[in-house]
PDB file of C-alpha atoms in Angstrom:
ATOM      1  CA  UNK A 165      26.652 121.953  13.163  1.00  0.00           C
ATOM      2  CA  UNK A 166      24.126 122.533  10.686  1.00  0.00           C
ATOM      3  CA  UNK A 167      26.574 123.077   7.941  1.00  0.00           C
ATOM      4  CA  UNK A 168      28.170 119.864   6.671  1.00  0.00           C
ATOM      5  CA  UNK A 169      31.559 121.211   6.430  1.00  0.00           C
ATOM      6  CA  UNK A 170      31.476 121.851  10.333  1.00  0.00           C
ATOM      7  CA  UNK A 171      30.549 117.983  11.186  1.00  0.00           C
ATOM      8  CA  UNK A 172      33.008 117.185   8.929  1.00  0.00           C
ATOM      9  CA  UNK A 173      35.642 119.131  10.676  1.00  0.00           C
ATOM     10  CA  UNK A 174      34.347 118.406  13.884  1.00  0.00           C
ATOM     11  CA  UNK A 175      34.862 114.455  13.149  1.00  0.00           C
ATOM     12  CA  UNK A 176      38.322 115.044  11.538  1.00  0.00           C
ATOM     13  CA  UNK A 177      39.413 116.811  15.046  1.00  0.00           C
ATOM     14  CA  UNK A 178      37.676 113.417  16.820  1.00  0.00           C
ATOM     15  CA  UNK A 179      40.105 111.350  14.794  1.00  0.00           C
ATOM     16  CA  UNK A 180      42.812 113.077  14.263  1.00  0.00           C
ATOM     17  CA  UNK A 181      42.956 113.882  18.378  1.00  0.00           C
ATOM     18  CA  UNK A 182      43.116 110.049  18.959  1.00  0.00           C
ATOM     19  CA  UNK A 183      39.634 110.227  20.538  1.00  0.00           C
ATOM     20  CA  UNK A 184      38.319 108.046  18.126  1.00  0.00           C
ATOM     21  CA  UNK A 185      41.404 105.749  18.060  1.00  0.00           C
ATOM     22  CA  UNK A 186      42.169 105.617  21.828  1.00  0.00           C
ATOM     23  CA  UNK A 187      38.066 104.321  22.983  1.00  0.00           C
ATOM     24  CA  UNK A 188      38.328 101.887  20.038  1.00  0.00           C
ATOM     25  CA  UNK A 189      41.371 100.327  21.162  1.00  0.00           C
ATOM     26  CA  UNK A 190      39.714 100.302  25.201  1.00  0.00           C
ATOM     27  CA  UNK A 191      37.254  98.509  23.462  1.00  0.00           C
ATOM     28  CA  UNK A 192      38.635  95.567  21.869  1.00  0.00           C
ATOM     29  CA  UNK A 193      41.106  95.468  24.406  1.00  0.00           C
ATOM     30  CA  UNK A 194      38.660  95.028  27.158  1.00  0.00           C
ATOM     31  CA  UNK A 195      36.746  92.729  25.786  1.00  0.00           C
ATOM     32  CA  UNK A 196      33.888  94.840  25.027  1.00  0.00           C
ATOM     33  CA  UNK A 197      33.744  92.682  21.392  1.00  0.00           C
ATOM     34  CA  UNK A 198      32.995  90.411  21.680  1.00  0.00           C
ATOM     35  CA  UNK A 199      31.491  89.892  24.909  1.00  0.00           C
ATOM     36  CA  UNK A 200      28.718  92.280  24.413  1.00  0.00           C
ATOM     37  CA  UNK A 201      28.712  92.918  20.561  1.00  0.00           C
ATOM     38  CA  UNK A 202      29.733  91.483  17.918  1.00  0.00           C
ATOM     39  CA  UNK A 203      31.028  94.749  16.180  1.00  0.00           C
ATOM     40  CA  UNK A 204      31.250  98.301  16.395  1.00  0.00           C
ATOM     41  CA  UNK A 205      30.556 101.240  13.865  1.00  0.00           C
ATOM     42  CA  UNK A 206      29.906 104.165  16.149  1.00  0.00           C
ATOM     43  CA  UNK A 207      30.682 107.567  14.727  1.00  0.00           C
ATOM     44  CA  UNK A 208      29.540 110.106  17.556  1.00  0.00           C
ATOM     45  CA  UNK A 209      32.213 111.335  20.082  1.00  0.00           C
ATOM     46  CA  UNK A 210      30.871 111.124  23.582  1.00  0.00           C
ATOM     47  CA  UNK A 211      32.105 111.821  26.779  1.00  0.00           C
ATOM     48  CA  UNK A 212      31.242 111.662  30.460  1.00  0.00           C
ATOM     49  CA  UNK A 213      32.422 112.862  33.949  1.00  0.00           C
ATOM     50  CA  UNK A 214      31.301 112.940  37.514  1.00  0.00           C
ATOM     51  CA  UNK A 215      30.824 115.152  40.472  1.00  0.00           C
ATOM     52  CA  UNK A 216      34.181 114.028  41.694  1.00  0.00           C
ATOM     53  CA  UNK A 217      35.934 113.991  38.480  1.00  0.00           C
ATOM     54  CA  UNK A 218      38.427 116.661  37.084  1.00  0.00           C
ATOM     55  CA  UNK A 219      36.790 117.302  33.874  1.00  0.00           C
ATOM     56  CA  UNK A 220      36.148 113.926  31.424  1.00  0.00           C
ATOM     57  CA  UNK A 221      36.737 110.709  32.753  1.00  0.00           C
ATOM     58  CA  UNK A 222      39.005 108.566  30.511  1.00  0.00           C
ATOM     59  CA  UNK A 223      37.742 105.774  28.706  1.00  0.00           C
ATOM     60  CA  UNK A 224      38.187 102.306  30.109  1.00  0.00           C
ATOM     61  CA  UNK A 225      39.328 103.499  33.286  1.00  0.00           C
ATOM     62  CA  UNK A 226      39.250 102.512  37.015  1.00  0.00           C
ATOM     63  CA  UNK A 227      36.593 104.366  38.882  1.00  0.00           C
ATOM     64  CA  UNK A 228      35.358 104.689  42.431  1.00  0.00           C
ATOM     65  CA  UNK A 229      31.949 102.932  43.018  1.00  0.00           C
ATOM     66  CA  UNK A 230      30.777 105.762  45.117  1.00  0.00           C
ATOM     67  CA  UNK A 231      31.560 107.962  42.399  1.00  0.00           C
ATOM     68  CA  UNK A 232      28.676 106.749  40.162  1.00  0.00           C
ATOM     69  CA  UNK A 233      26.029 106.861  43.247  1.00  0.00           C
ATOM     70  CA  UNK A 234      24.206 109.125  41.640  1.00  0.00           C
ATOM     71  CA  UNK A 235      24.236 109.181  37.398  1.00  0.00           C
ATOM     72  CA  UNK A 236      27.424 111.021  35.363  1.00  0.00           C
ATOM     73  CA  UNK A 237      27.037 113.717  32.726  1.00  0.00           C
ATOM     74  CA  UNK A 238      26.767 111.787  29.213  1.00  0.00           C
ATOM     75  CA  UNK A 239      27.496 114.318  26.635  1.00  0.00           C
ATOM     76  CA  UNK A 240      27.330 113.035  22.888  1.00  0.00           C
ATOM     77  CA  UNK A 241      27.348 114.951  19.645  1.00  0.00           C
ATOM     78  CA  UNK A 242      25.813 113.425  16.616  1.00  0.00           C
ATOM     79  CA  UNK A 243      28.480 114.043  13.457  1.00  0.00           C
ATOM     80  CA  UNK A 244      27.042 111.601  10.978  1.00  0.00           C
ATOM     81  CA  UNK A 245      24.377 112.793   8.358  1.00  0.00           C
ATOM     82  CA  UNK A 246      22.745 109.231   8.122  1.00  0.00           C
ATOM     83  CA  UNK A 247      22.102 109.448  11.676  1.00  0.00           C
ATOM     84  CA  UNK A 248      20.059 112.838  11.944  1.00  0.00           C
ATOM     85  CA  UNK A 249      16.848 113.229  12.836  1.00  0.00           C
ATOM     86  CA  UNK A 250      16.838 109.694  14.793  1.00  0.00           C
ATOM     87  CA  UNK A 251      14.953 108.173  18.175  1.00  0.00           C
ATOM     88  CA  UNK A 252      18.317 106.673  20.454  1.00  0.00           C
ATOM     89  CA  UNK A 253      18.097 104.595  23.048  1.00  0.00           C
ATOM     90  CA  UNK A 254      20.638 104.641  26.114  1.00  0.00           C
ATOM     91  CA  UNK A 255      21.835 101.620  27.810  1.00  0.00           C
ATOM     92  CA  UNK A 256      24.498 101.338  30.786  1.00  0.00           C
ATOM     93  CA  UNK A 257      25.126  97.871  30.950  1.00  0.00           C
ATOM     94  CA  UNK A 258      27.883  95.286  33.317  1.00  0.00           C
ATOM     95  CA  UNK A 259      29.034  93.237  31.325  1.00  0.00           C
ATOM     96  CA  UNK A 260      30.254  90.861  34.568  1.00  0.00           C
ATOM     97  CA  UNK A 261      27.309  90.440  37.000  1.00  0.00           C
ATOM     98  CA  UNK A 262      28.013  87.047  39.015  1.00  0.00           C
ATOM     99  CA  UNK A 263      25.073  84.757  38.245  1.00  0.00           C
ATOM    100  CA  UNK A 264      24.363  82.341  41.029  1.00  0.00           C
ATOM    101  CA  UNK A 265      22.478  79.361  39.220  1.00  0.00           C
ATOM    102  CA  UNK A 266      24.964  79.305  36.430  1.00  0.00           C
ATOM    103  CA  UNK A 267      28.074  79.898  37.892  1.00  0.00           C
ATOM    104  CA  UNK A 268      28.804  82.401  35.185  1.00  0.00           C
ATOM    105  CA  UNK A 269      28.641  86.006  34.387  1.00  0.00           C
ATOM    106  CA  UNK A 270      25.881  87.918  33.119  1.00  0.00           C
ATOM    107  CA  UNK A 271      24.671  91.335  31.654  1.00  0.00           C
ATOM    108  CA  UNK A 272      22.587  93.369  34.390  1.00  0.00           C
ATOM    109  CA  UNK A 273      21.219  96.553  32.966  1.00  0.00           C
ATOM    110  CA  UNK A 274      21.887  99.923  35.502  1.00  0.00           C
ATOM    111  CA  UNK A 275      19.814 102.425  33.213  1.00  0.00           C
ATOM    112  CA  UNK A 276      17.510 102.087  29.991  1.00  0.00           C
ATOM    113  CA  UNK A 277      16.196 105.598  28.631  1.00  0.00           C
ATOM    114  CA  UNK A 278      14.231 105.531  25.007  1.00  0.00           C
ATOM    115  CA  UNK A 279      13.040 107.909  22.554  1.00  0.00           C
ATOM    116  CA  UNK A 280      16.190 110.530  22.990  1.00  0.00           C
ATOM    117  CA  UNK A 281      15.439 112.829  20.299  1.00  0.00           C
ATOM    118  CA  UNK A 282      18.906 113.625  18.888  1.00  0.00           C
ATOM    119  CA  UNK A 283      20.428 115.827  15.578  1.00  0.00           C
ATOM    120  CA  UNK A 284      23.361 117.255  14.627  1.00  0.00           C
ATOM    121  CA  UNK A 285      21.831 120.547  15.217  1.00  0.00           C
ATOM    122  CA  UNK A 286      21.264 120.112  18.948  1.00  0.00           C
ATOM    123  CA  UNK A 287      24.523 120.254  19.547  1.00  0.00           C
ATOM    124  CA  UNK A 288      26.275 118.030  22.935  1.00  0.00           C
ATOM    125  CA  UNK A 289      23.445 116.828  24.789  1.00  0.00           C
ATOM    126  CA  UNK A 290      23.381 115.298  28.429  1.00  0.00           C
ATOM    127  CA  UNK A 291      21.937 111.860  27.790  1.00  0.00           C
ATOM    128  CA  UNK A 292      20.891 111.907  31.751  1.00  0.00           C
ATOM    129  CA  UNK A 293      19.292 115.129  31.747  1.00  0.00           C
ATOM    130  CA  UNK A 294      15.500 115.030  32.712  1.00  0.00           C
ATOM    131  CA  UNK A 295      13.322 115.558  29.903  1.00  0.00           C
ATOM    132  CA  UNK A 296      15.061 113.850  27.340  1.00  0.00           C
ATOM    133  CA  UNK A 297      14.233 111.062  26.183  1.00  0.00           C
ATOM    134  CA  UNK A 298      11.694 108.768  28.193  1.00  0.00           C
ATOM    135  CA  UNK A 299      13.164 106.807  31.191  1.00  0.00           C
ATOM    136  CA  UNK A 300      11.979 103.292  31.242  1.00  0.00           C
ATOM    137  CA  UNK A 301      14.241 101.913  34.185  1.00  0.00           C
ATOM    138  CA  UNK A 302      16.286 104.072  36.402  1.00  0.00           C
ATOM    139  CA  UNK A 303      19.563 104.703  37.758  1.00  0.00           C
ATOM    140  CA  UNK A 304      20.914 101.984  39.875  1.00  0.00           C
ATOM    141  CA  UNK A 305      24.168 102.383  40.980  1.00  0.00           C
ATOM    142  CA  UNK A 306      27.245 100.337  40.257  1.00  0.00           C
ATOM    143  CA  UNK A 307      28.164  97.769  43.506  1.00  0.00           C
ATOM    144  CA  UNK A 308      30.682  95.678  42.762  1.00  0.00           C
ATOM    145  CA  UNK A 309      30.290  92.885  45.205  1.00  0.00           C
ATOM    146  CA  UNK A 310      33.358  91.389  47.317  1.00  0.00           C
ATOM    147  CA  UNK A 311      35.019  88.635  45.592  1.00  0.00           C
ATOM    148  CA  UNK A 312      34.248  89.292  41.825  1.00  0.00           C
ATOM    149  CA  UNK A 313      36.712  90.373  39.268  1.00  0.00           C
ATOM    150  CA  UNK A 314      36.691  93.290  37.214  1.00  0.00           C
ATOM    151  CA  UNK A 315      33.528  94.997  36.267  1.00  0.00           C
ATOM    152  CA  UNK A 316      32.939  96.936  32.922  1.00  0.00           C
ATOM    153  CA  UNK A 317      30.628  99.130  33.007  1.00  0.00           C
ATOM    154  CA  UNK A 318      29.015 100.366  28.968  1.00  0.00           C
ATOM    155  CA  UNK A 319      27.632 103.096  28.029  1.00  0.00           C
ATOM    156  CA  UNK A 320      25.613 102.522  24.644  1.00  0.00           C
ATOM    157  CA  UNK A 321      23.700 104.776  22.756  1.00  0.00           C
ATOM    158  CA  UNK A 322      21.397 103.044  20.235  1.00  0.00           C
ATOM    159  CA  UNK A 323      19.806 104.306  17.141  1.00  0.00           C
ATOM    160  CA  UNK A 324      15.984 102.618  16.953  1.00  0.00           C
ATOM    161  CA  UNK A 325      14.814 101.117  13.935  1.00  0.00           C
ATOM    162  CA  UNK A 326      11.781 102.393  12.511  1.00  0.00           C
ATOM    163  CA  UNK A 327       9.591 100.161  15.380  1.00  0.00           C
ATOM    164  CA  UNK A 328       9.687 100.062  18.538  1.00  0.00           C
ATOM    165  CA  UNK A 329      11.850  98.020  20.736  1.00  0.00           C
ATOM    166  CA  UNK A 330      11.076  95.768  23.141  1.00  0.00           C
ATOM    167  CA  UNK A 331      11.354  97.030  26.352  1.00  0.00           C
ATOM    168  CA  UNK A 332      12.870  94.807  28.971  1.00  0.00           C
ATOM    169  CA  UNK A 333      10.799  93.356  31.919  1.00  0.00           C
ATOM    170  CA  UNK A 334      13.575  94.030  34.392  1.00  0.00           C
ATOM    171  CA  UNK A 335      17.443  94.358  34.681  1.00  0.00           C
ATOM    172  CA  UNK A 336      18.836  90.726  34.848  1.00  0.00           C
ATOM    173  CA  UNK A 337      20.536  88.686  32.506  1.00  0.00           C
ATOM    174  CA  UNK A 338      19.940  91.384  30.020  1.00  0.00           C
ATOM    175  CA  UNK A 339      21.137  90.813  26.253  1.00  0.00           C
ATOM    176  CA  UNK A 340      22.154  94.028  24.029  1.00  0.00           C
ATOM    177  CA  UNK A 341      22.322  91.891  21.404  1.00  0.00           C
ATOM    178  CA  UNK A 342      18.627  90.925  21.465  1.00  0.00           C
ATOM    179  CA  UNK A 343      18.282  95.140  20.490  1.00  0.00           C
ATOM    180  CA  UNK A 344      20.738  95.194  17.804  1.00  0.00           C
ATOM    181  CA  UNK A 345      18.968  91.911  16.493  1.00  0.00           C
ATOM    182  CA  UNK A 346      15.759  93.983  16.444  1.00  0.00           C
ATOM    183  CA  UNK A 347      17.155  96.796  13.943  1.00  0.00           C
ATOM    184  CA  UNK A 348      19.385  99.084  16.765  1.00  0.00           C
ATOM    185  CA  UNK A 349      22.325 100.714  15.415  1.00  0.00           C
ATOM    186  CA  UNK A 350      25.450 101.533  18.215  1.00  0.00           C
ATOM    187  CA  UNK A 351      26.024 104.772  17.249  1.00  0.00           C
ATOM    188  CA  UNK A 352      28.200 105.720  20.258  1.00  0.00           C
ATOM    189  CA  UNK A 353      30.094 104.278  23.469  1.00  0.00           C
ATOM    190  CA  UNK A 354      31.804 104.362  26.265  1.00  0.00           C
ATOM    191  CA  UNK A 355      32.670 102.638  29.283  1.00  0.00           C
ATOM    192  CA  UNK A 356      34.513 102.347  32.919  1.00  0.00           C
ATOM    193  CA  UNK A 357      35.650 100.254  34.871  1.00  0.00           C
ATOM    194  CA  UNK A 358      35.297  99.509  38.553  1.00  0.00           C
ATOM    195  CA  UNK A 359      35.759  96.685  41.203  1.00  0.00           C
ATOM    196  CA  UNK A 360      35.400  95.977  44.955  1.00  0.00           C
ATOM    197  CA  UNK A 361      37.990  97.588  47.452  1.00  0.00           C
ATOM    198  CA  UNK A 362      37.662  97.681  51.564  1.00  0.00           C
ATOM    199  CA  UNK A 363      38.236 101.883  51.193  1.00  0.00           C
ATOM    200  CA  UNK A 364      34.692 101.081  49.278  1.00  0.00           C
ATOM    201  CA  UNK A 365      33.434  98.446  51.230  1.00  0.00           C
ATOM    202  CA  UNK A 366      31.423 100.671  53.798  1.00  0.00           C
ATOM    203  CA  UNK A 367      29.732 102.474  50.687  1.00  0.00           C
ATOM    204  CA  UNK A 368      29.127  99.674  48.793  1.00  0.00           C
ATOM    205  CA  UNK A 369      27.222  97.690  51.913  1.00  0.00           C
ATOM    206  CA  UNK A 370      25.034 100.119  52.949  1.00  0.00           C
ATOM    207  CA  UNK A 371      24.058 101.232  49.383  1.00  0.00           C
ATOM    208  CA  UNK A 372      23.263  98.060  48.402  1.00  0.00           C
ATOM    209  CA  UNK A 373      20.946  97.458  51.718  1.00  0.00           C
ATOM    210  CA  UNK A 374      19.352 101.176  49.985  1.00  0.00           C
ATOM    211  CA  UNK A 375      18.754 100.023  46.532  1.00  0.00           C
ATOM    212  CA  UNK A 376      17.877  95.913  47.055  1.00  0.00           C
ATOM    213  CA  UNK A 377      16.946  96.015  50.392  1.00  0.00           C
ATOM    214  CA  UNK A 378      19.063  92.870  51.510  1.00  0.00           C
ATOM    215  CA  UNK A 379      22.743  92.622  52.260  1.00  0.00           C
ATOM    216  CA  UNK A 380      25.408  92.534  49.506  1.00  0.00           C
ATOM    217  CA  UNK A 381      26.790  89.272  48.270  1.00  0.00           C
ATOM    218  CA  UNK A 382      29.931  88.146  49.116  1.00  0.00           C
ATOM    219  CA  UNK A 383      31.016  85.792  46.510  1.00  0.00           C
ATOM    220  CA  UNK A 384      34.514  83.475  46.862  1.00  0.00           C
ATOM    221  CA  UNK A 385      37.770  85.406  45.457  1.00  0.00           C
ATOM    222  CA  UNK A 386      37.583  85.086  42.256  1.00  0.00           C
ATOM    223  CA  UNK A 387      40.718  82.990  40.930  1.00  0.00           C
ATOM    224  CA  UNK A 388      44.229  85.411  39.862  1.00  0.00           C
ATOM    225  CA  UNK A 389      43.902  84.193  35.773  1.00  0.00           C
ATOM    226  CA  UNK A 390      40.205  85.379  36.002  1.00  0.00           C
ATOM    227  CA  UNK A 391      39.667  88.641  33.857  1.00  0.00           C
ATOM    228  CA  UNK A 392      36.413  90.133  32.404  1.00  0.00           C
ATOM    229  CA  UNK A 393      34.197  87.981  29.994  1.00  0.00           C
ATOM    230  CA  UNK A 394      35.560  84.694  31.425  1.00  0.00           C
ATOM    231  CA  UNK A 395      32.903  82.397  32.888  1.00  0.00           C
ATOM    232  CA  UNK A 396      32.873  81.697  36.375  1.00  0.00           C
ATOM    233  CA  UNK A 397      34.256  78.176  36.664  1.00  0.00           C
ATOM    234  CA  UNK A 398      33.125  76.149  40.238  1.00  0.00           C
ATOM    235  CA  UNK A 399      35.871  73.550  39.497  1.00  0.00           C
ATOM    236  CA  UNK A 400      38.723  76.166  38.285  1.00  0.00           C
ATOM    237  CA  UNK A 401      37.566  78.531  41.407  1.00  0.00           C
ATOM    238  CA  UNK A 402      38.158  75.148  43.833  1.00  0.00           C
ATOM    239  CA  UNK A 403      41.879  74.182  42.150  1.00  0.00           C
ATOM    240  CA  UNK A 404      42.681  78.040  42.650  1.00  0.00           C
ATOM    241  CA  UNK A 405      41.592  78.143  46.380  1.00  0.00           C
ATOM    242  CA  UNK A 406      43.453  74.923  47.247  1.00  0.00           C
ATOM    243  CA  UNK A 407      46.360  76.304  45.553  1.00  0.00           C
ATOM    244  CA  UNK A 408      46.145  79.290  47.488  1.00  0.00           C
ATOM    245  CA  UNK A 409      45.521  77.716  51.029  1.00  0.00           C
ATOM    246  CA  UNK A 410      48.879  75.171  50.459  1.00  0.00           C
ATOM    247  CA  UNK A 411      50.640  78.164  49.139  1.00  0.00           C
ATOM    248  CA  UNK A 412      49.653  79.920  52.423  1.00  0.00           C
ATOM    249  CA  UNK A 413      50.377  76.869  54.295  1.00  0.00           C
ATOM    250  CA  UNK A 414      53.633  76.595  52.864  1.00  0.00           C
ATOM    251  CA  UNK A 415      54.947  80.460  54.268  1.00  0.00           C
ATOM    252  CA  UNK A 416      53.452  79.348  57.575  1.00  0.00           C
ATOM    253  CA  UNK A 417      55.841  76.259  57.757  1.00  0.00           C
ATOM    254  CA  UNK A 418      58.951  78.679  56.441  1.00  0.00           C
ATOM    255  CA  UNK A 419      58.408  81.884  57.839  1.00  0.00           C
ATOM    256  CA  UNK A 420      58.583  82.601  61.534  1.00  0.00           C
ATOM    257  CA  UNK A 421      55.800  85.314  63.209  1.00  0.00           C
ATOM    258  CA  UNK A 422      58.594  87.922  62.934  1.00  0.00           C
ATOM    259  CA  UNK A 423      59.591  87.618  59.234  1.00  0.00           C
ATOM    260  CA  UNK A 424      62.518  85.486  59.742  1.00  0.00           C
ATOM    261  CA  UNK A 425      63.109  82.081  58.082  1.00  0.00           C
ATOM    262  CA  UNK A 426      62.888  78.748  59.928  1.00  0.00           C
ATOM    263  CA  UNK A 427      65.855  76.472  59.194  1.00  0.00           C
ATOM    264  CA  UNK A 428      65.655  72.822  60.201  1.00  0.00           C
ATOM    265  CA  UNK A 429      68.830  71.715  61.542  1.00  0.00           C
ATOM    266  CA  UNK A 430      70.342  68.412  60.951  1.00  0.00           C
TER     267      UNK A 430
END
């Protein structure tokens, strides 16, 4: 990767695969603009798997919870000449943390690792592997709590201006774009997604009674129309649940305890 004819085929190959085409289009489809950022150059490819996975794990797909418990393999491969020689900054980020006070959604940061020393000449490098880079908050692991919608989970890889960042304080209501207002550059992501199921329910308890030392959440279901990167809505989330319980009502009044359908005779 040293010689500029290799990056240069290396990023043709990227494109020309769909690689390129196929995580942009997971992207804007998901929501990722503009709900975390307002735009997206990246250049590098980068991929990741798990210990359960067969080989990479596809972009902007549904994952296991328990799958993440401990951190994926984050390879990335820097391509782009203006981006050699740089300090990067790795961020997993939801995107739809339930927020209490507001009623809303919020950014909750999993990981934050700075100073990755990264060039096209050190070939694919494991973003999570110890001694690169300089952990500042560890791995917590995803937990989708009962009753929320979809969760995206981002992987972004940062290029730091020429100062430092400022390092967050802890992982709630984070805000990537506070970084990229501060000079960042995304020069690569990626992202899953992942959401609460009762085959995951056991996992997702008593990890969440490991990491935060209290029992998990469990938040009203959210309403059907409710995707990622729409606010939580107490009056929309009330209409939905009385909609629901007369709907409910409704089979109860028509349908007998075996299936069959009551008819009222004249």
């Amino acid at each position: 990767m040293d010689r500029p004819v290799m990056r240069h085929l290396a990023q043709k190959k990227w494109e020309k695969e769909g690689g390129l085409d196929r995580l942009m289009q997971r992207v804007e489809q998901m929501g990722v603009v503009p709900d975390l950022v307002g735009g997206i150059r990246g250049s590098a490819p980068i991929t990741f798997s798990t210990s359960t996975s067969e080989g990479e794990v596809e972009p902007g797909s549904f994952q296991l919870p328990s799958s993440f418990a401990q951190p994926p393999k984050l390879n990335v491969q820097i391509l782009n000449d203006n981006a050699s020689k740089g300090l990067y900054t790795l961020l997993v980020v939801d995107a739809d943390a339930p927020n209490y006070e507001t009623q809303s959604y919020a950014q909750r940061l999993h990981y934050y690792k700075s100073d990755i020393s990264l060039d096209y000449t050190t070939g694919e490098q494991d973003l999570f592997a110890s001694g690169v880079g300089k952990e500042v908050l560890g791995w917590e692991a995803p937990l989708p709590p009962r009753g929320t919608a979809v969760h995206r989970y981002v992987f972004l890889l940062l290029r730091q201006p020429s100062t430092s960042f400022t390092a967050p304080s802890d992982r709630t209501d984070f805000d990537v774009r506070s970084l990229i207002e501060q000079g960042a550059e995304i020069t690569a992501l990626t992202l899953f997604r992942s959401k609460w199921t009762k085959e995951e329910n056991t996992y997702i308890e008593e990890k969440y009674r490991e990491v935060h030392g209290v029992e998990v959440p469990v938040f009203e279901k959210a309403p059907k129309e409710l995707r990622y990167g729409m606010p939580l809505n107490k009056k929309s989330m009330e209409r939905e649940r009385i909609r629901e319980e007369a709907w409910e009502q409704a089979l109860r009044d028509t349908v007998g305890e075996n299936g069959e359908v009551k008819v009222e005779r004249a």
